[in-house]
Short mmCIF file of C-alpha atoms in Angstrom, two decimals:
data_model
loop_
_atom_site.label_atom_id
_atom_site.label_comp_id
_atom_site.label_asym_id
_atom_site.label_seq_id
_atom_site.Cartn_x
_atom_site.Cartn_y
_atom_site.Cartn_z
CA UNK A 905 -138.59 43.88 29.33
CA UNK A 906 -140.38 44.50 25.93
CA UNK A 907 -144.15 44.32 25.63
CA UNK A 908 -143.51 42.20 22.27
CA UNK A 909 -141.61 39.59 24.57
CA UNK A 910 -142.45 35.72 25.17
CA UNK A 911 -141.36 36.76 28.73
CA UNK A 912 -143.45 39.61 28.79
CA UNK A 913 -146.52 37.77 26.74
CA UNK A 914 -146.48 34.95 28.19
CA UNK A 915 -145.21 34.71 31.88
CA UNK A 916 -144.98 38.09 33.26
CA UNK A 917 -148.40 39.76 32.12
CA UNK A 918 -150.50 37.41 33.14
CA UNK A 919 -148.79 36.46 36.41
CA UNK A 920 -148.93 40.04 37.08
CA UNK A 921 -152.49 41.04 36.18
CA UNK A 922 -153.53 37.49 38.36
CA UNK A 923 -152.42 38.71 40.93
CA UNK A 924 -153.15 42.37 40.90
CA UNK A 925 -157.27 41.25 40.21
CA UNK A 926 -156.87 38.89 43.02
CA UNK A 927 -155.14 41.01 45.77
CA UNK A 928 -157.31 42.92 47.76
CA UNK A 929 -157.87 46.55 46.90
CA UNK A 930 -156.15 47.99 50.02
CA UNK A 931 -152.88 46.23 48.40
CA UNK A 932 -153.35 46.22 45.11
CA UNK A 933 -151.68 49.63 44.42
CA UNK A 934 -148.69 48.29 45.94
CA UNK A 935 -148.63 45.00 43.47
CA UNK A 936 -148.60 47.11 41.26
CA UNK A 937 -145.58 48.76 42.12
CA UNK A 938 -143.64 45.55 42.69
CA UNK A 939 -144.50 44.17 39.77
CA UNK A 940 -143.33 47.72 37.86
CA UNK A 941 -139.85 47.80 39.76
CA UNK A 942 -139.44 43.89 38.37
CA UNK A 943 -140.04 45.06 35.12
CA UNK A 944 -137.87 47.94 35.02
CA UNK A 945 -135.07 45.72 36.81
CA UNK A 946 -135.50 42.89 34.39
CA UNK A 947 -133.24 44.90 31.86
CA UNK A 948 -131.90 47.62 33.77
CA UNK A 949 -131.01 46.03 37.13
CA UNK A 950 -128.65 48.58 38.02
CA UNK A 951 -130.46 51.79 36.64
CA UNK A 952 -133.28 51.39 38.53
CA UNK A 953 -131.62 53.21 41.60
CA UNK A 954 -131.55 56.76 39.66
CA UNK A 955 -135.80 55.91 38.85
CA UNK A 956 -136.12 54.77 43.09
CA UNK A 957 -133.63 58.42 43.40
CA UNK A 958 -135.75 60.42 41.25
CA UNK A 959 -139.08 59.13 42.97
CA UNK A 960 -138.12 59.33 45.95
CA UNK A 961 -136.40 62.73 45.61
CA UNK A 962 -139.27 64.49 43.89
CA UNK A 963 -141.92 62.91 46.90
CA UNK A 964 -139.62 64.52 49.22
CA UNK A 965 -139.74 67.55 47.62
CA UNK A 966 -143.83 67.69 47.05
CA UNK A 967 -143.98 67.82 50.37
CA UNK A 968 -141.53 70.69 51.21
CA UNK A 969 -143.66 72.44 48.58
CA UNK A 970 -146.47 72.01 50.87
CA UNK A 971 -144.75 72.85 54.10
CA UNK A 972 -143.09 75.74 52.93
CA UNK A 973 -146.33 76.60 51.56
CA UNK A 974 -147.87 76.33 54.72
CA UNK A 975 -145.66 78.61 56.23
CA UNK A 976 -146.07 81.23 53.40
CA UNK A 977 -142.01 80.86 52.42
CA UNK A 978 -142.28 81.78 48.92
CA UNK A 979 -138.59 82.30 48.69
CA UNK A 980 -138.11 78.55 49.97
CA UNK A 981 -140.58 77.16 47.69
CA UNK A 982 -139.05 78.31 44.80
CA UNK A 983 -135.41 77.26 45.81
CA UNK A 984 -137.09 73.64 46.02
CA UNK A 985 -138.47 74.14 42.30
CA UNK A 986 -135.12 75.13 41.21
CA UNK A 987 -133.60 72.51 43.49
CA UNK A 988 -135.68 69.88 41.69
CA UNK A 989 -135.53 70.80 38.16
CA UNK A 990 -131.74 71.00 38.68
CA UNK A 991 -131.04 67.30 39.49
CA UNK A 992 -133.52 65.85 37.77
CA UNK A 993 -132.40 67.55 34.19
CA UNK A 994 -129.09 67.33 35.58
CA UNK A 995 -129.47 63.74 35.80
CA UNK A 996 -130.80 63.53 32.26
CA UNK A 997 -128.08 65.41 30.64
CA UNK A 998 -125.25 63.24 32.16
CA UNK A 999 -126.64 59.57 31.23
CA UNK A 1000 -127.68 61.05 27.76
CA UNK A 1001 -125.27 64.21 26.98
CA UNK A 1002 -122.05 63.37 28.47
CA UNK A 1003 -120.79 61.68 25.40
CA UNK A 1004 -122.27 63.81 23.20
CA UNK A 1005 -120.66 66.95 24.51
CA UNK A 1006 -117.27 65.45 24.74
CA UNK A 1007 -117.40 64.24 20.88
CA UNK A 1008 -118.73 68.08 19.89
CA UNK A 1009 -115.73 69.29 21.84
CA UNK A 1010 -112.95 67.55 20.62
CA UNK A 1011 -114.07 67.58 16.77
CA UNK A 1012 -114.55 71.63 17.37
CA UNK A 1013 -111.41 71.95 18.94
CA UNK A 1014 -109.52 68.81 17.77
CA UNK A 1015 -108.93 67.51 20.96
CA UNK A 1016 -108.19 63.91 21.25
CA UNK A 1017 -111.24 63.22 23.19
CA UNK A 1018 -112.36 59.63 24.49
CA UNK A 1019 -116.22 59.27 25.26
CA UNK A 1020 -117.14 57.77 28.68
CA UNK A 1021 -119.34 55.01 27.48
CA UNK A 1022 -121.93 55.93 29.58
CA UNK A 1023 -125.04 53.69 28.88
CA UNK A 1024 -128.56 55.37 28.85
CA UNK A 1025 -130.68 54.03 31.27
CA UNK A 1026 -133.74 53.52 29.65
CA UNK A 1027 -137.36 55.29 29.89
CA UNK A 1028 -135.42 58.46 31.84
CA UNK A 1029 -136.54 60.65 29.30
CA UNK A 1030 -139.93 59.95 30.07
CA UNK A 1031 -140.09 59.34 34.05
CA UNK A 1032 -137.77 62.46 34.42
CA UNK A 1033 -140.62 64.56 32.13
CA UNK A 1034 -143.27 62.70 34.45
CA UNK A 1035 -141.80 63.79 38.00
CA UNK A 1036 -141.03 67.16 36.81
CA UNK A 1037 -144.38 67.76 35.58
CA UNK A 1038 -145.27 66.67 39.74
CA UNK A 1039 -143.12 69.12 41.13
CA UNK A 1040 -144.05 72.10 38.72
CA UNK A 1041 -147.34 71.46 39.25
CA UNK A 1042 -147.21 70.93 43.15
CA UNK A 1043 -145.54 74.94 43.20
CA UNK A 1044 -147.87 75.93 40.82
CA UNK A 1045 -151.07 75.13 43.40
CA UNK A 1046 -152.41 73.12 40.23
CA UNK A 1047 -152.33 69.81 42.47
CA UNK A 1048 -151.77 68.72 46.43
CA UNK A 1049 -148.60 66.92 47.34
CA UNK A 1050 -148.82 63.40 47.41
CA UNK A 1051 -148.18 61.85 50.90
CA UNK A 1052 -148.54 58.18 49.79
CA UNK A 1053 -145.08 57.04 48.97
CA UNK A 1054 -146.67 53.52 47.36
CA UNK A 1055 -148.77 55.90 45.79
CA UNK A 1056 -146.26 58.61 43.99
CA UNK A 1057 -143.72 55.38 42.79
CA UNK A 1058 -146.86 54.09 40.89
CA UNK A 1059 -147.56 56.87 39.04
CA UNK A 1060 -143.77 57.03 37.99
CA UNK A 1061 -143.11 53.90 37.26
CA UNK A 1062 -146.24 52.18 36.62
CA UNK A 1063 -144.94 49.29 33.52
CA UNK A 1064 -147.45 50.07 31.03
CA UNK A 1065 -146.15 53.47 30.44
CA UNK A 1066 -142.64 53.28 32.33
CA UNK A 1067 -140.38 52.98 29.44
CA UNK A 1068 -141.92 54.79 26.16
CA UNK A 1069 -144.94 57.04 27.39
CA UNK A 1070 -147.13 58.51 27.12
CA UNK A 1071 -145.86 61.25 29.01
CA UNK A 1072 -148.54 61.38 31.80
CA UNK A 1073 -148.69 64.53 33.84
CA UNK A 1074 -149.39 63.95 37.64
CA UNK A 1075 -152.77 66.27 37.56
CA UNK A 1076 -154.16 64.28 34.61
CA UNK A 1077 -153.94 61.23 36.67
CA UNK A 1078 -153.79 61.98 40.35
CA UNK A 1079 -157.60 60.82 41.41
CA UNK A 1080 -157.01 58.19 39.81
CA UNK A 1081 -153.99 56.69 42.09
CA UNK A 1082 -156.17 56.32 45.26
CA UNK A 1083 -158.33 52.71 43.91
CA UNK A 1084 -161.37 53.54 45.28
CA UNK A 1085 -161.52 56.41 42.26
CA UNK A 1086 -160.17 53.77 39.42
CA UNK A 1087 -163.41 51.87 37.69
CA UNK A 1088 -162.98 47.51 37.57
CA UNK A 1089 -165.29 46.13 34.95
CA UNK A 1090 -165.22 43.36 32.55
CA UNK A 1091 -165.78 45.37 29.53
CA UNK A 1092 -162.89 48.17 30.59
CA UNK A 1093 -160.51 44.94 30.60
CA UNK A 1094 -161.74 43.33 27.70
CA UNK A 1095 -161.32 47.04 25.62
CA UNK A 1096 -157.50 47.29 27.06
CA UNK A 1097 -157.40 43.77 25.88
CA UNK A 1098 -158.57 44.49 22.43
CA UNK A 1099 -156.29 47.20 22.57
CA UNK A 1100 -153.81 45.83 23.28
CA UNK A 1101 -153.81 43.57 20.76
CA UNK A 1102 -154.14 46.24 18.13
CA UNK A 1103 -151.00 47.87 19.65
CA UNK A 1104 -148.99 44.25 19.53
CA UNK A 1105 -149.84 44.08 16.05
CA UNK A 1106 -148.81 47.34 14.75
CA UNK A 1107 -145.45 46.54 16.06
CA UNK A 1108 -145.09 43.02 15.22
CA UNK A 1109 -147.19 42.66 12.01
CA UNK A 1110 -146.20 46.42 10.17
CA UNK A 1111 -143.05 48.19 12.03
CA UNK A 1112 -140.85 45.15 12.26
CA UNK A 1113 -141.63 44.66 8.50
CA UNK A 1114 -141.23 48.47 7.57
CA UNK A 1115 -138.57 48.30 9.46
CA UNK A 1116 -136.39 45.44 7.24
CA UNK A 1117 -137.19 47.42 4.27
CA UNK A 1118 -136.04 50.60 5.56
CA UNK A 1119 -132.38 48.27 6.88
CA UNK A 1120 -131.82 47.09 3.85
CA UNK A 1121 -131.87 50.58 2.12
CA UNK A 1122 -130.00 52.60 4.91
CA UNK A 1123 -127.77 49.95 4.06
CA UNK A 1124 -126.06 51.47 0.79
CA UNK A 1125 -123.85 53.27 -0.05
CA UNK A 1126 -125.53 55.12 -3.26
CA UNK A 1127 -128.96 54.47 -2.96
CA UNK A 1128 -131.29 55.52 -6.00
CA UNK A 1129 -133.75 59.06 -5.75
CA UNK A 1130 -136.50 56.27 -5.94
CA UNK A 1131 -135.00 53.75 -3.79
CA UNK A 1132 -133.96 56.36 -1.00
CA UNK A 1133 -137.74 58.22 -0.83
CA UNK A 1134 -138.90 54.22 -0.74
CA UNK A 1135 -136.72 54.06 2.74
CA UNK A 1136 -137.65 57.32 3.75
CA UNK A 1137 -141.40 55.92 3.27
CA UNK A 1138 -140.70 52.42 4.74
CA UNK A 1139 -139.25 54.23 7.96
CA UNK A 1140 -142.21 56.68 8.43
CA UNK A 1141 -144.59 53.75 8.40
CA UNK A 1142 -141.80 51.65 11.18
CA UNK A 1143 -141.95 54.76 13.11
CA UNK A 1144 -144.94 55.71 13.70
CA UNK A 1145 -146.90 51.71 13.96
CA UNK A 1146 -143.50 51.33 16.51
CA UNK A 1147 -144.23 54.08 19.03
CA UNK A 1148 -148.23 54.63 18.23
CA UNK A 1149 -148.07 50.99 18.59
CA UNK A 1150 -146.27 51.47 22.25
CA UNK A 1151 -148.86 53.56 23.15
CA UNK A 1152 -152.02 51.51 22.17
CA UNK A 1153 -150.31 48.84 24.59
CA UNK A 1154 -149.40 51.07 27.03
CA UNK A 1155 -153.19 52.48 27.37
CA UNK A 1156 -154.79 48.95 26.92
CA UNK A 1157 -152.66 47.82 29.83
CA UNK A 1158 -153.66 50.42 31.52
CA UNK A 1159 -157.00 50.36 30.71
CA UNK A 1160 -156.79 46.54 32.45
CA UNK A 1161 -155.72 47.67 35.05
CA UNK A 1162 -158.13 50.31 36.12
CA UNK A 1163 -156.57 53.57 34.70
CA UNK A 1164 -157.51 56.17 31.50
CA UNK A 1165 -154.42 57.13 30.39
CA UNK A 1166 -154.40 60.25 27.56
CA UNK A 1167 -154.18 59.34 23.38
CA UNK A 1168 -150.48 59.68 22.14
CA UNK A 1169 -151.46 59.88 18.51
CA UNK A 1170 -154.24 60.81 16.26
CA UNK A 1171 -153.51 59.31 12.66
CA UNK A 1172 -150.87 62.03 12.48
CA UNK A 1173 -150.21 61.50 8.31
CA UNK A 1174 -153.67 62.59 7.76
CA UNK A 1175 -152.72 66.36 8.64
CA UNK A 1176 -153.18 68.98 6.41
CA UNK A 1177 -150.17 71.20 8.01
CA UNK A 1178 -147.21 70.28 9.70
CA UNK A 1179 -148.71 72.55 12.62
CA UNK A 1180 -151.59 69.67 12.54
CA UNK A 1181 -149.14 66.64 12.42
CA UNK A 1182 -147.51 67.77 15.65
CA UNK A 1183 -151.02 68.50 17.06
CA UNK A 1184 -151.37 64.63 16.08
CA UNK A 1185 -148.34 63.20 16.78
CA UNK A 1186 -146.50 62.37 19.89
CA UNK A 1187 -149.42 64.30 21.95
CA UNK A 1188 -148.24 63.93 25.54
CA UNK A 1189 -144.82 65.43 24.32
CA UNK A 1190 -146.04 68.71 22.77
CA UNK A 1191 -148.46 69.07 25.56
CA UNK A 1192 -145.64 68.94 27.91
CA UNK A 1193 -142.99 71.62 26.10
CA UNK A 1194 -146.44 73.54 25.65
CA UNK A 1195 -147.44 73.14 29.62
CA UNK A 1196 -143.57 73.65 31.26
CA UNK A 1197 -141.53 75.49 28.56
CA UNK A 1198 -143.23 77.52 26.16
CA UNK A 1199 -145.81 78.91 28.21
CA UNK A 1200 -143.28 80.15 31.38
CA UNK A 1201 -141.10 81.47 28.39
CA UNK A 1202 -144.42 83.63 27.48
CA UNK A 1203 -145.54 81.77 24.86
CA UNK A 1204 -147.53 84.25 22.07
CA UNK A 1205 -148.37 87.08 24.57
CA UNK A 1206 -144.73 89.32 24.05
CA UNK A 1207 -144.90 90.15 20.68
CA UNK A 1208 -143.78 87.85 16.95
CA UNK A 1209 -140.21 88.20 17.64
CA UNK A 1210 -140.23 86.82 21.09
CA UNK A 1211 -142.66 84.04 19.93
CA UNK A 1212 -140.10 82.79 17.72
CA UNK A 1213 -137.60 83.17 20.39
CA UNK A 1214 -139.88 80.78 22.37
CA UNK A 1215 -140.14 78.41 19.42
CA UNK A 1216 -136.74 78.07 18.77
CA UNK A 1217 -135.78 77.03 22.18
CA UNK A 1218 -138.74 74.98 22.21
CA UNK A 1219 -138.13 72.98 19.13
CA UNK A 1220 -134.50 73.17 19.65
CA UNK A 1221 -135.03 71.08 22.96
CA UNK A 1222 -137.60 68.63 21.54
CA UNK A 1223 -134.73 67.77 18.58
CA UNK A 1224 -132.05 67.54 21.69
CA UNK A 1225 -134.86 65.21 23.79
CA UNK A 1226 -135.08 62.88 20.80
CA UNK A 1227 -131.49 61.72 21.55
CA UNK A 1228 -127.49 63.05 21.45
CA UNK A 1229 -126.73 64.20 17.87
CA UNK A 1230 -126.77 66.93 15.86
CA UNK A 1231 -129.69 65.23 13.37
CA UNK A 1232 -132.06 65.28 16.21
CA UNK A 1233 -131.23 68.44 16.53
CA UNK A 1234 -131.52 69.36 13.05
CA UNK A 1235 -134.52 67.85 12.65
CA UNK A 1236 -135.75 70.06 15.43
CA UNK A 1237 -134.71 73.14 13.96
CA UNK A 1238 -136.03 71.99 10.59
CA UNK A 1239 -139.56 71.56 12.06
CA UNK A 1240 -139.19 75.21 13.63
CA UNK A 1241 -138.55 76.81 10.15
CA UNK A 1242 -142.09 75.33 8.70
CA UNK A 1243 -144.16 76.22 12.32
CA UNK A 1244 -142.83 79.55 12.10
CA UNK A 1245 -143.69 79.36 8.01
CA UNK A 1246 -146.82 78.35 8.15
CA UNK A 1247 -147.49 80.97 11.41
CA UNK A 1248 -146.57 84.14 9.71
CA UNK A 1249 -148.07 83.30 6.31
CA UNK A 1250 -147.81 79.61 4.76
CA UNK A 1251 -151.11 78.36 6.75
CA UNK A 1252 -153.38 81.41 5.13
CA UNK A 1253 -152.32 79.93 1.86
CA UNK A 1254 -153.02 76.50 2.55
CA UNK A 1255 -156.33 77.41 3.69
CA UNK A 1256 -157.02 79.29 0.47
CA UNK A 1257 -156.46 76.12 -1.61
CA UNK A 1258 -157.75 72.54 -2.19
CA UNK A 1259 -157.35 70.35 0.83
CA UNK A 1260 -155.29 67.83 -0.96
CA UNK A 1261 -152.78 70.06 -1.80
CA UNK A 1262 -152.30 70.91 2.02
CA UNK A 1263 -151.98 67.11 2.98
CA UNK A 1264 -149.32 66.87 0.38
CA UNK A 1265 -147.33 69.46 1.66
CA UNK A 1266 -147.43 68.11 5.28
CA UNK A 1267 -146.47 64.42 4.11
CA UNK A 1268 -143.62 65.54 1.52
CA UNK A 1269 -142.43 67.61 5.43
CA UNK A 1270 -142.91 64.96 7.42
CA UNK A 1271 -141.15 62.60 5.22
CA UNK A 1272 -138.23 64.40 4.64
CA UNK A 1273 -138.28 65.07 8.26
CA UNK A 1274 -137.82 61.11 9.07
CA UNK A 1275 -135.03 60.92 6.28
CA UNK A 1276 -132.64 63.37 9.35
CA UNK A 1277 -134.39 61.84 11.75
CA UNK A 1278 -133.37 58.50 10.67
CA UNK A 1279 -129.93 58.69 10.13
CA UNK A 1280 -128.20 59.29 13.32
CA UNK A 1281 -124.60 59.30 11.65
CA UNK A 1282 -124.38 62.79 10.86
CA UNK A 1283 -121.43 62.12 8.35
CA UNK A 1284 -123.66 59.69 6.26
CA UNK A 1285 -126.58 62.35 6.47
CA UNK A 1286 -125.60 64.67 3.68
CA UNK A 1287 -125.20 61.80 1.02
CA UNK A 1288 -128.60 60.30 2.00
CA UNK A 1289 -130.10 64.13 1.36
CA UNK A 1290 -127.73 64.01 -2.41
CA UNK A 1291 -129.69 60.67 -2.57
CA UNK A 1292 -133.14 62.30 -2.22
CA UNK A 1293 -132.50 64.63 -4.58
CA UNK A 1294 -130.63 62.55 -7.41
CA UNK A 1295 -127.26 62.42 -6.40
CA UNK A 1296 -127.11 58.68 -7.07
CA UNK A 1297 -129.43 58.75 -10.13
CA UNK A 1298 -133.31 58.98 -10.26
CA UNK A 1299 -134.03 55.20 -10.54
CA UNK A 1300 -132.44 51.64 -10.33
CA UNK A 1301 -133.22 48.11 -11.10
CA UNK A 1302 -133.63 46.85 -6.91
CA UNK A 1303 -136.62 49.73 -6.59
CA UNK A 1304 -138.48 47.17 -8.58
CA UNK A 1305 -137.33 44.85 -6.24
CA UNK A 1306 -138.02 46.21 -3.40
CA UNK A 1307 -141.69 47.04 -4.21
CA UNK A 1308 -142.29 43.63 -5.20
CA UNK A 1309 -141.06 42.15 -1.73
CA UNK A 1310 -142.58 44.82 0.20
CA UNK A 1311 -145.53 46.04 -1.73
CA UNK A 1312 -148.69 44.56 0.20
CA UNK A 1313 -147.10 45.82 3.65
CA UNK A 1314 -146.18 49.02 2.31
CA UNK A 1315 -150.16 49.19 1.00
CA UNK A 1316 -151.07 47.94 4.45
CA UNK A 1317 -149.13 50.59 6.40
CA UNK A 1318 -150.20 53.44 4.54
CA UNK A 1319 -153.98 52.36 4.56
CA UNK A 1320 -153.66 51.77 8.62
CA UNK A 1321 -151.90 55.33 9.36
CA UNK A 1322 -155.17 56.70 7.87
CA UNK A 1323 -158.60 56.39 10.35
CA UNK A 1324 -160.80 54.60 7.18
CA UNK A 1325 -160.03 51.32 8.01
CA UNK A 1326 -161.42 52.03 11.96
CA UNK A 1327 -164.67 54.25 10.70
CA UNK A 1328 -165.42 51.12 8.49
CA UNK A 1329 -165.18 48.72 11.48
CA UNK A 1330 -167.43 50.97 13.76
CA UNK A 1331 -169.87 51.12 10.83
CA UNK A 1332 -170.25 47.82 10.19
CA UNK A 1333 -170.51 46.38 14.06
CA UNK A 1334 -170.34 47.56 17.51
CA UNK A 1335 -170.48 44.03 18.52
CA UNK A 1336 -168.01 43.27 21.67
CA UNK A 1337 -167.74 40.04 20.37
CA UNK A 1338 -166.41 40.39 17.06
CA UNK A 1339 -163.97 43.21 18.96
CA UNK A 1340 -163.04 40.10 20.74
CA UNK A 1341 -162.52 38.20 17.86
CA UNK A 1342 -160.49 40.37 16.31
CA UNK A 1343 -158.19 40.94 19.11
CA UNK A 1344 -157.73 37.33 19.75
CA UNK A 1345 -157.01 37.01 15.34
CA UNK A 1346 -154.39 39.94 15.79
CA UNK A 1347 -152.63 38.45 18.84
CA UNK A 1348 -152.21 34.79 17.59
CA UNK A 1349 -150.67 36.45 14.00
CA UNK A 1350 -148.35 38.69 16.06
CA UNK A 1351 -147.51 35.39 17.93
CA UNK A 1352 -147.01 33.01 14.80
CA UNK A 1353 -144.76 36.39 13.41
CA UNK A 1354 -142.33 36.84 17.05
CA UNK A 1355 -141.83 33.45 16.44
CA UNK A 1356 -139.65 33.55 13.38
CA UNK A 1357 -138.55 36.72 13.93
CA UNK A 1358 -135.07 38.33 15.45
CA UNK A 1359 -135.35 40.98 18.39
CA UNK A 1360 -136.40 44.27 17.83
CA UNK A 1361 -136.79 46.53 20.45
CA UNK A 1362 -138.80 49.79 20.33
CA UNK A 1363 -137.52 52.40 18.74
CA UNK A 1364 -138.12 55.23 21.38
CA UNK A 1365 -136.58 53.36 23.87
CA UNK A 1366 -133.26 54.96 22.67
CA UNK A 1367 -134.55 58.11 23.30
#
């Protein structure tokens, strides 16, 4: 089910949140579960088993943590860890991998080589980040093992952050499973509300629209220098008001229903340093490969050369996370060339020089970043680089056209990916009501918009 949905909007959000106010609190942790497994099943009525496997699995094994612990078997306890990070990235590299190995495979070898066709169930990416994070954490002594069955399925599959993130870690929300530790107020709801809204209308109002422009343009077959940066731009803005947009839902629904849930994004294009974008962007990912892969690696403490060691199999697995093909992966590697860059001598420079000149750097990165990101046929991603660079000519007659059709969103995106527009708002009012106002304004436009337009699910649900 997608949070820009009629269904969703309309029938199941507020039959859910109806009933989840109105149950009693000794129950209402297990509405919410209900209602979470009917939202998963409503498009994935078959997948849901591996999400009930992997909850149910990694509960299992938080306790044997805690028995084993008990009992001072050390040698046990860690052949549960293993156990449990086996099968659960085991179970993430067959539904996403499978095909992707067998295509690498026979092209290498030239092996006739038929895919499976195996569909990716979606969200696994993120629930199978979330339950590990349980299980590392219930070995590492950081939390207690949940005994609450009802209790441990929320946090996994709770709807407002089920499919798309954030990445929540089990310690950064555990008090806040048992109700009595979860806060109920009218203004909490009304904020998630507002919200929300603001998260409904980044995706409706700007990524949808970014979006088109960026269809039309992947479209060609030659595009234009000018043209092709203009897509590269117009996806940037789809991307990031798509999945920043997620996550503004995903914590206002939260937020309505009782729980904090951690920022995702912090105006990301603003950075000075591509080390500051990804201190800005995606949040819960980084602090995840920071918490359960760089660190055990050793992190900084072994020396330069085993720092970039760590970094390369770091940003080599956030590429492969992003999805099955050799762009992501690219685009992982590229990112690992500038961190290591600006580590061992590129951010001294910056520092030494006009700020501007640092947030150009990190946009004319990031952007080229999004232009392998973006185009997920590998053997259309070299002529869209010759674009960028002139292949196809510096300029043609539809760039004109383009920025004509697309000019005021463009202008909008780019002003809302900076955080002007919301230090303007909180200068001029800190009135609730005009808050409400404008959350009621956004959702009614992002209505009158899904009306008219075609479906266009989130773009990190492929991931």
């Amino acid at each position: 089910m997608v949070f820009s949905s009629f269904v969703f909007l309309l029938v199941f959000l507020p039959l859910t949140l109806g009933i989840y106010y109105l149950a009693p609190k000794k129950i209402k942790n297990s509405v919410l579960f209900i209602a979470s497994l009917l939202f998963y099943a409503w498009g994935e009525p078959v997948y849901i088993l591996i999400m009930l496997f992997s909850t149910v699995f990694d509960y299992c094994n938080g306790l044997a943590l805690e028995k084993l612990e008990r009992k001072n078997n050390q040698k046990g306890r860690r052949a549960i860890l293993i156990l449990s990070v086996a099968v659960n990235i085991g179970l993430l590299c067959f539904f996403k991998y499978t095909d992707f190995i067998i295509e690498t495979v026979g092209s290498v070898g030239g092996l006739n080589l038929r895919p499976l066709g195996i569909a990716l169930p979606i969200g696994i990416s993120f629930y199978t980040f979330q339950t590990l994070s349980y299980t590392i954490d219930v070995y590492r002594k950081r939390v207690k093992a949940q005994h609450n069955i009802i209790n441990f399925g929320m946090y996994i599959c709770m709807f407002p952050q089920l499919i798309a993130g954030p990445i929540v870690r089990y310690a950064d929300i555990e008090h806040q499973l048992e109700i009595n530790q979860r806060k109920f107020n009218a203004d909490k709801a009304v904020s998630g509300a507002v919200r929300f809204a603001t998260g409904l209308a980044k995706k409706v109002l700007i990524a949808n629209q970014a979006g088109a422009l960026w269809s039309e343009i992947s479209s060609q077959n030659a595009p234009s220098s000018a043209v092709a940066w203009l897509g590269t731009f117009a996806f940037a803005l789809q991307i990031y008001f798509d999945f920043s947009g997620y996550s503004d839902m995903a914590i206002g629904l939260a937020k309505m229903l009782g729980f904090d849930l951690i920022e995702n994004f912090d105006h990301p294009y603003m950075s000075k340093s591509v080390t500051e974008f990804w201190r800005r962007w995606h949040i819960s990912l980084g602090t995840w490969f920071r918490e359960y892969v760089y660190i055990p690696l050793g992190g900084n403490r072994k020396g330069l050369p085993r720092q970039n060691v760590n970094l390369f199999i770091v940003w080599f697995l956030t590429g492969l996370w992003h999805g099955a093909g050799w762009n992501f992966v690219l685009w992982g590697l590229y990112f690992f060339v500038l961190l290591v860059a600006e580590k061992l001598f590129l951010l001294k420079l910056l520092n030494k020089i006009p700020a501007v000149f640092g947030h150009i750097y990190a946009l004319a990165a990031v952007l080229f970043s999004w232009a392998i990101f973006a185009n997920d046929d590998f053997s259309k991603l070299g002529s869209f680089i010759k674009a960028l660079f002139g292949a196809n000519g510096a300029y043609s007659a539809d760039f004109a056209y383009y920025i004509k059709s697309f000019a005021f969103i463009l202008i909008i995106g780019a002003l809302f990916s900076t955080d002007y527009p919301i230090k303007l708002f909180r200068k001029l009012t800190n009135s609730q009501t005009v808050r409400i106002i404008i959350g009621v304004v956004l959702i009614v436009l992002s209505y009158l918009m899904l009306i008219g337009d075609s479906y266009n699910p989130f773009l990190y649900f492929r991931f």
